[in-house]
mmCIF file with all atom_site columns, C-alpha atoms in Angstrom:
data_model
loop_
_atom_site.group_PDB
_atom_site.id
_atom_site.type_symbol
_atom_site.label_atom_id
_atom_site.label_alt_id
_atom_site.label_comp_id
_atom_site.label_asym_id
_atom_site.label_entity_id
_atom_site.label_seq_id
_atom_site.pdbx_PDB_ins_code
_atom_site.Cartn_x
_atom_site.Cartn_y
_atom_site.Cartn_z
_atom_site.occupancy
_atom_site.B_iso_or_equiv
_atom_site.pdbx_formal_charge
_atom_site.auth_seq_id
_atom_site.auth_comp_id
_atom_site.auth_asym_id
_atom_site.auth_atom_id
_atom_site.pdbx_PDB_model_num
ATOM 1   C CA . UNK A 1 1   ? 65.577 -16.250 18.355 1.00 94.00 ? 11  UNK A CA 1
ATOM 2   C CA . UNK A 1 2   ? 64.047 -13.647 15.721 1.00 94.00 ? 12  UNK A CA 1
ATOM 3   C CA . UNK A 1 3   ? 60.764 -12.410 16.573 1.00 97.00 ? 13  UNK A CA 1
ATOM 4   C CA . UNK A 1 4   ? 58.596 -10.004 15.435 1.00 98.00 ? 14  UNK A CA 1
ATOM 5   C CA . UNK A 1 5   ? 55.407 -8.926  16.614 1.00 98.00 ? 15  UNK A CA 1
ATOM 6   C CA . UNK A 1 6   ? 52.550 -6.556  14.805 1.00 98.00 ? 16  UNK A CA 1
ATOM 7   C CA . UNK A 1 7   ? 50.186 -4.561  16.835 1.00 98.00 ? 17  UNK A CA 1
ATOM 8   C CA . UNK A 1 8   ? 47.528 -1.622  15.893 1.00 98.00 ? 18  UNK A CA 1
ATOM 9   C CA . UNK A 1 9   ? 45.196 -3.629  13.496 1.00 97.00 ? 19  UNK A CA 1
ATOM 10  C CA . UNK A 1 10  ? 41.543 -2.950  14.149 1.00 97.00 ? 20  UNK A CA 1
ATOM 11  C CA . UNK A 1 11  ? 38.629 -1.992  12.432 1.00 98.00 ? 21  UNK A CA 1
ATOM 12  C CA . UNK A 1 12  ? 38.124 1.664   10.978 1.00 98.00 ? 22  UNK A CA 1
ATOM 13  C CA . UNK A 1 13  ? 35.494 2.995   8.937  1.00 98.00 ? 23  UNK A CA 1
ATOM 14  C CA . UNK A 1 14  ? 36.556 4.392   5.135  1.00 98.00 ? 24  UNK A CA 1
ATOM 15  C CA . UNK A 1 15  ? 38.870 7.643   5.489  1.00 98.00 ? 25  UNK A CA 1
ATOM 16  C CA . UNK A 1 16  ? 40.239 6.930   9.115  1.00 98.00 ? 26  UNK A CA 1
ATOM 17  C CA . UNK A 1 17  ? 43.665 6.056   10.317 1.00 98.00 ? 27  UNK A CA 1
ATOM 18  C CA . UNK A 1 18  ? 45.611 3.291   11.798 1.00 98.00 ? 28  UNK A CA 1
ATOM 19  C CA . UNK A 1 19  ? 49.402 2.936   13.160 1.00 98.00 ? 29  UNK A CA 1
ATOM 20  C CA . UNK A 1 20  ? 50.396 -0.121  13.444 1.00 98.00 ? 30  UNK A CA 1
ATOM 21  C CA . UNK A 1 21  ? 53.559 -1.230  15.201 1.00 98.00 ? 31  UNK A CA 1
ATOM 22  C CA . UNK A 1 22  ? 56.251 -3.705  14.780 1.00 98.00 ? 32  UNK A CA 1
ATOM 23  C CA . UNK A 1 23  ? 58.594 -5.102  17.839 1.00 98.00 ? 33  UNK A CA 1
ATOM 24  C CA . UNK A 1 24  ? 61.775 -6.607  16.856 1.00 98.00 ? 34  UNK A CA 1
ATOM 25  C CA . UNK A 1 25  ? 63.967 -8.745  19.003 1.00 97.00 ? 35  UNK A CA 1
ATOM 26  C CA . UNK A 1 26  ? 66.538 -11.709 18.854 1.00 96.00 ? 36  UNK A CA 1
ATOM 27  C CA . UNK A 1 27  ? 69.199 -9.220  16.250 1.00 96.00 ? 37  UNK A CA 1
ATOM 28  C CA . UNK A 1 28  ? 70.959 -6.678  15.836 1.00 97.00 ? 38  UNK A CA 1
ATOM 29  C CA . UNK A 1 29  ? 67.687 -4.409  14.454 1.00 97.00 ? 39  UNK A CA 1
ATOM 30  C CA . UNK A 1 30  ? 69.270 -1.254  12.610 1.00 97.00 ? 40  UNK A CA 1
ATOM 31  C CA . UNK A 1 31  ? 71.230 -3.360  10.411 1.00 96.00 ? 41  UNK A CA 1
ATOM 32  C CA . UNK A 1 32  ? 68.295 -4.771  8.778  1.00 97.00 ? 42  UNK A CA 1
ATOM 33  C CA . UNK A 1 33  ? 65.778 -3.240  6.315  1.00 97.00 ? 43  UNK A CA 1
ATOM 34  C CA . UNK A 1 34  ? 62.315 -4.117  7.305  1.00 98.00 ? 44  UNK A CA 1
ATOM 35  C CA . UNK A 1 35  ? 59.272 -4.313  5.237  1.00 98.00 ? 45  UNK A CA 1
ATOM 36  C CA . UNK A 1 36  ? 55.475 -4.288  5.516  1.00 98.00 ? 46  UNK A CA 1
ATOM 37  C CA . UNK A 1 37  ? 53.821 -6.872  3.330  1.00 98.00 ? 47  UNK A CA 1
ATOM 38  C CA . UNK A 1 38  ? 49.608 -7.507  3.355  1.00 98.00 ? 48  UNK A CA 1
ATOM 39  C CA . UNK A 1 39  ? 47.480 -9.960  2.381  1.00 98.00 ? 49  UNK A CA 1
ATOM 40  C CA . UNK A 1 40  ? 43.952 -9.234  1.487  1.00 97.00 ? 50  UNK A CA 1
ATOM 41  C CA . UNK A 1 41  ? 41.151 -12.209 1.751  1.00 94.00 ? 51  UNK A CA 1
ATOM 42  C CA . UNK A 1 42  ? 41.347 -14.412 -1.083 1.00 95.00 ? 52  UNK A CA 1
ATOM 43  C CA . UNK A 1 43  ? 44.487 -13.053 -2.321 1.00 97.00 ? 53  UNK A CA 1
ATOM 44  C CA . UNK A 1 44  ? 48.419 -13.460 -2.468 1.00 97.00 ? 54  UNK A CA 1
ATOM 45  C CA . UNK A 1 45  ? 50.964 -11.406 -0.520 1.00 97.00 ? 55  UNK A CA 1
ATOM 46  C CA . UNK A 1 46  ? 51.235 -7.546  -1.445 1.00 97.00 ? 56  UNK A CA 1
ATOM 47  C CA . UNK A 1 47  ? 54.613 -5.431  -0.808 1.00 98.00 ? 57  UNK A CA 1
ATOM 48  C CA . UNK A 1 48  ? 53.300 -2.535  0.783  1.00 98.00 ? 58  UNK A CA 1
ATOM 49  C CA . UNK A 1 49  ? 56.372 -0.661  2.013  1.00 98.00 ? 59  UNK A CA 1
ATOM 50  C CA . UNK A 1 50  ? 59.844 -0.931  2.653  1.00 97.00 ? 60  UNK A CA 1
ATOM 51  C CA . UNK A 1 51  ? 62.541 0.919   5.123  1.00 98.00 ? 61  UNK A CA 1
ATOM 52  C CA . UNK A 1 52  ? 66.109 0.619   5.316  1.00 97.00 ? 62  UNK A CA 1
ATOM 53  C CA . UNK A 1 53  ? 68.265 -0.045  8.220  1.00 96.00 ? 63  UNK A CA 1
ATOM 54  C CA . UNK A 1 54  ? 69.383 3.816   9.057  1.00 96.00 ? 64  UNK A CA 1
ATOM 55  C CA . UNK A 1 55  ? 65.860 4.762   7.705  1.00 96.00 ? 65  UNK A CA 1
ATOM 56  C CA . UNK A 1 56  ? 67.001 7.174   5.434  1.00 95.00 ? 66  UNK A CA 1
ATOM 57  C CA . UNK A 1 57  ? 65.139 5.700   2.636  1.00 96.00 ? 67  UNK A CA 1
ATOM 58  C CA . UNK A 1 58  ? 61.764 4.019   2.227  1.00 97.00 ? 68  UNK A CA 1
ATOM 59  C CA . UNK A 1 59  ? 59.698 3.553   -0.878 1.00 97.00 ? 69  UNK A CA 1
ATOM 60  C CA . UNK A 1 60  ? 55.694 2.705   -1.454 1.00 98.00 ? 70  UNK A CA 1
ATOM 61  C CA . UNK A 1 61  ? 53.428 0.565   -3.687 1.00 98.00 ? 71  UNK A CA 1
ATOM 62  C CA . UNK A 1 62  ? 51.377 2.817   -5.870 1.00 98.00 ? 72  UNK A CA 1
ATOM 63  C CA . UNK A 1 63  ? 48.597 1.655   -4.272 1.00 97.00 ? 73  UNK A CA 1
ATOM 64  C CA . UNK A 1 64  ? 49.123 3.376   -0.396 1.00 98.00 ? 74  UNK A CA 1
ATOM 65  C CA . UNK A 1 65  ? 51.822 6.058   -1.845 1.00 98.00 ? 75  UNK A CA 1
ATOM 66  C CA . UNK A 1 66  ? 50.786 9.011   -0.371 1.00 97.00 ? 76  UNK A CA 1
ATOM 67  C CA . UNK A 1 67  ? 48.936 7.763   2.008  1.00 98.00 ? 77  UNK A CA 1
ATOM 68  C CA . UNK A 1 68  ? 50.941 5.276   4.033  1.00 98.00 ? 78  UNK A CA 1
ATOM 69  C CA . UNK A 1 69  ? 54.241 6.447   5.717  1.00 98.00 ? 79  UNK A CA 1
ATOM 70  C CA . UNK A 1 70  ? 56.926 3.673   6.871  1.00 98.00 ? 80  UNK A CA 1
ATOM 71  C CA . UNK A 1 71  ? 58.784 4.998   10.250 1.00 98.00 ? 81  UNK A CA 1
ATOM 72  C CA . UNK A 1 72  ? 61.360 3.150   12.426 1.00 98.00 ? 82  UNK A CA 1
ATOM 73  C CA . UNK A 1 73  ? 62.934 4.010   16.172 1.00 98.00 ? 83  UNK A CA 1
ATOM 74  C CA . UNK A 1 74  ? 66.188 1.885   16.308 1.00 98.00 ? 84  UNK A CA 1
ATOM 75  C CA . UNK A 1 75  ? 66.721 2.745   19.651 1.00 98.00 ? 85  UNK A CA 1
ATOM 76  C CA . UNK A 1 76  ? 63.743 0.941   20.756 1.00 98.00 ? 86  UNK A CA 1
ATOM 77  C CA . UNK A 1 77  ? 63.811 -1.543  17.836 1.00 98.00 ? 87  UNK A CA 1
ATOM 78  C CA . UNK A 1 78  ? 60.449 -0.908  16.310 1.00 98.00 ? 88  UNK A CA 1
ATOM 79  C CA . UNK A 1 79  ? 59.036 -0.242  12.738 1.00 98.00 ? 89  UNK A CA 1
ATOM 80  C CA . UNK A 1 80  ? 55.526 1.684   12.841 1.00 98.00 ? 90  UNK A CA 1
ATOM 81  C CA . UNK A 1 81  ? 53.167 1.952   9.261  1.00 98.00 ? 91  UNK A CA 1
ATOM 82  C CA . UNK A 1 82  ? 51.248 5.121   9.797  1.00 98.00 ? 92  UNK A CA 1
ATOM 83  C CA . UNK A 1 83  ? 47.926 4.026   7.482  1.00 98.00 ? 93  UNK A CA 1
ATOM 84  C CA . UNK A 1 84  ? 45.942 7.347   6.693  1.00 98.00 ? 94  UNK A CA 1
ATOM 85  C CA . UNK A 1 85  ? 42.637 7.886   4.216  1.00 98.00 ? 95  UNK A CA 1
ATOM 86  C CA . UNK A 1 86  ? 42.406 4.103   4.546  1.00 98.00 ? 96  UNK A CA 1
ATOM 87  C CA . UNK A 1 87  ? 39.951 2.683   2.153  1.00 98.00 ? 97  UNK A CA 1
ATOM 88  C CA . UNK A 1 88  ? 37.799 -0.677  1.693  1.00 97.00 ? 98  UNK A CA 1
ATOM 89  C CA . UNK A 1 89  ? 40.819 -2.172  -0.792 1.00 97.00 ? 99  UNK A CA 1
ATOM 90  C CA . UNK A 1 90  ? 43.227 -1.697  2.090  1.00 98.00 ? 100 UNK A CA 1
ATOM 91  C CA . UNK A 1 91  ? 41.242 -4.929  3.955  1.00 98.00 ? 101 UNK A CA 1
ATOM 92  C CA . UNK A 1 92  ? 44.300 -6.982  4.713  1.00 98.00 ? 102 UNK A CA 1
ATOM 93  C CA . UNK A 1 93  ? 46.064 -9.739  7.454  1.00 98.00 ? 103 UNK A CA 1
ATOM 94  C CA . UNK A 1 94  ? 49.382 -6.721  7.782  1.00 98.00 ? 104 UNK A CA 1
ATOM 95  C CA . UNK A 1 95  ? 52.358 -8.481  8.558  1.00 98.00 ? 105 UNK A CA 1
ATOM 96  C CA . UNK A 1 96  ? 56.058 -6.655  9.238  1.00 97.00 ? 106 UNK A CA 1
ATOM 97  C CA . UNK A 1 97  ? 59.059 -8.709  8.045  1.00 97.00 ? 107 UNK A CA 1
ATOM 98  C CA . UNK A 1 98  ? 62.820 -8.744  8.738  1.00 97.00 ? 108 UNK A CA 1
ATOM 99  C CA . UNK A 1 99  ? 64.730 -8.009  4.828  1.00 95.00 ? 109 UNK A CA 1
ATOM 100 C CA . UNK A 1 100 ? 68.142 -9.665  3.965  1.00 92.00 ? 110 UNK A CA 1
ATOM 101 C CA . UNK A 1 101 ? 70.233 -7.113  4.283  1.00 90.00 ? 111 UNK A CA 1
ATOM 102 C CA . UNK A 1 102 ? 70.587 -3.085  5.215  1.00 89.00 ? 112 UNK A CA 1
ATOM 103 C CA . UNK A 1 103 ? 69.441 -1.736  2.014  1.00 90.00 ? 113 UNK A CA 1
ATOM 104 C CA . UNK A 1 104 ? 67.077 -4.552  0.599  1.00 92.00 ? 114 UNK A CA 1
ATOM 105 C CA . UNK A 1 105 ? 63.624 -2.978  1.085  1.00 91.00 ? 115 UNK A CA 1
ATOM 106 C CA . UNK A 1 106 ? 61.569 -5.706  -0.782 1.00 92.00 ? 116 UNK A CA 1
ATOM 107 C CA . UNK A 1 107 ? 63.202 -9.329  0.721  1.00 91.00 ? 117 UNK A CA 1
ATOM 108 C CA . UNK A 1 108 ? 61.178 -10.799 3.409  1.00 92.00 ? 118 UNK A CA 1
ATOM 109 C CA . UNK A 1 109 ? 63.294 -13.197 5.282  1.00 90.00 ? 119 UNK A CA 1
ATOM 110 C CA . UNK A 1 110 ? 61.306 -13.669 8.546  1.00 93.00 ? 120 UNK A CA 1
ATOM 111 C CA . UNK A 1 111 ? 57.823 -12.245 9.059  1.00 95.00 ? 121 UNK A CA 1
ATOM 112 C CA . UNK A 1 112 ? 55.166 -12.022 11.576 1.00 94.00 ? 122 UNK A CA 1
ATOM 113 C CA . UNK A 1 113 ? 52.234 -13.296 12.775 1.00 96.00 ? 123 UNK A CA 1
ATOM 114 C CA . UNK A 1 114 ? 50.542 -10.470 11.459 1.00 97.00 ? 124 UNK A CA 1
ATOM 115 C CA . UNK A 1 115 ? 47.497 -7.890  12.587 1.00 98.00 ? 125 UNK A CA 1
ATOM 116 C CA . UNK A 1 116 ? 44.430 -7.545  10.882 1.00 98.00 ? 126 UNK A CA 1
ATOM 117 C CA . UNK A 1 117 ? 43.082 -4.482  9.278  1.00 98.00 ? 127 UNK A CA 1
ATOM 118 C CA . UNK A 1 118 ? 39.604 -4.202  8.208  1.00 98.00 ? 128 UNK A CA 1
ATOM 119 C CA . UNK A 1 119 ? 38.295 -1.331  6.221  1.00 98.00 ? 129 UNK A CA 1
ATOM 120 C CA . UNK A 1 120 ? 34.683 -1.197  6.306  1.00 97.00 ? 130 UNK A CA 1
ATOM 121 C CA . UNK A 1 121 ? 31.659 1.016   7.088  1.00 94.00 ? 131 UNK A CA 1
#
């Protein structure tokens, strides 16, 4: 069975930092791209970031490029999102999700359950 479970959320005041973490189980992890997707209150589903299997290769939305950084361990099958200079527009349910395929950095075939973030002072 795929599973994947989110950790880190919390709340953080305007200009702090937050890792959250991703556990993978139930396949064979490095062979899979995995993605961060959010979804604020009242809104759809963002694509936040996406890292491919090796994790040679990741790309950002413009809205957490430079701040953001997508990491994975394949030896211990996890995917972190390093969150820095957070801000109130980064208030979001954060969920990881298993891509299609290797190199597929956007395709969300399985996600989480998801951690909350919450930006606020």
């Amino acid at each position: 069975e795929v599973r994947l479970m989110e950790s880190g959320g919390g709340l953080v005041q305007p200009g702090g930092s937050l890792r959250l973490s991703c556990v993978a189980s139930g396949f064979t992890f490095r062979n899979y791209a995995m993605v961060w997707v959010r979804q604020p209150p009242g809104k759809e589903l963002e694509w936040v970031s996406g890292i491919t299997g090796t994790g040679g290769y990741a790309e950002y939305a413009d809205s957490v490029q430079g701040r953001f950084t997508v990491s994975r361990d394949n030896n211990r099958n996890v995917v972190y999102l390093q969150m820095n200079n957070l801000k109130t527009e980064d208030t979001a349910m954060y969920y990881c999700a298993k891509s299609k395929m290797m190199v597929d950095i956007h395709s969300q075939e399985l996600r989480g359950q998801g951690t909350q973030v919450t930006v606020s002072s």
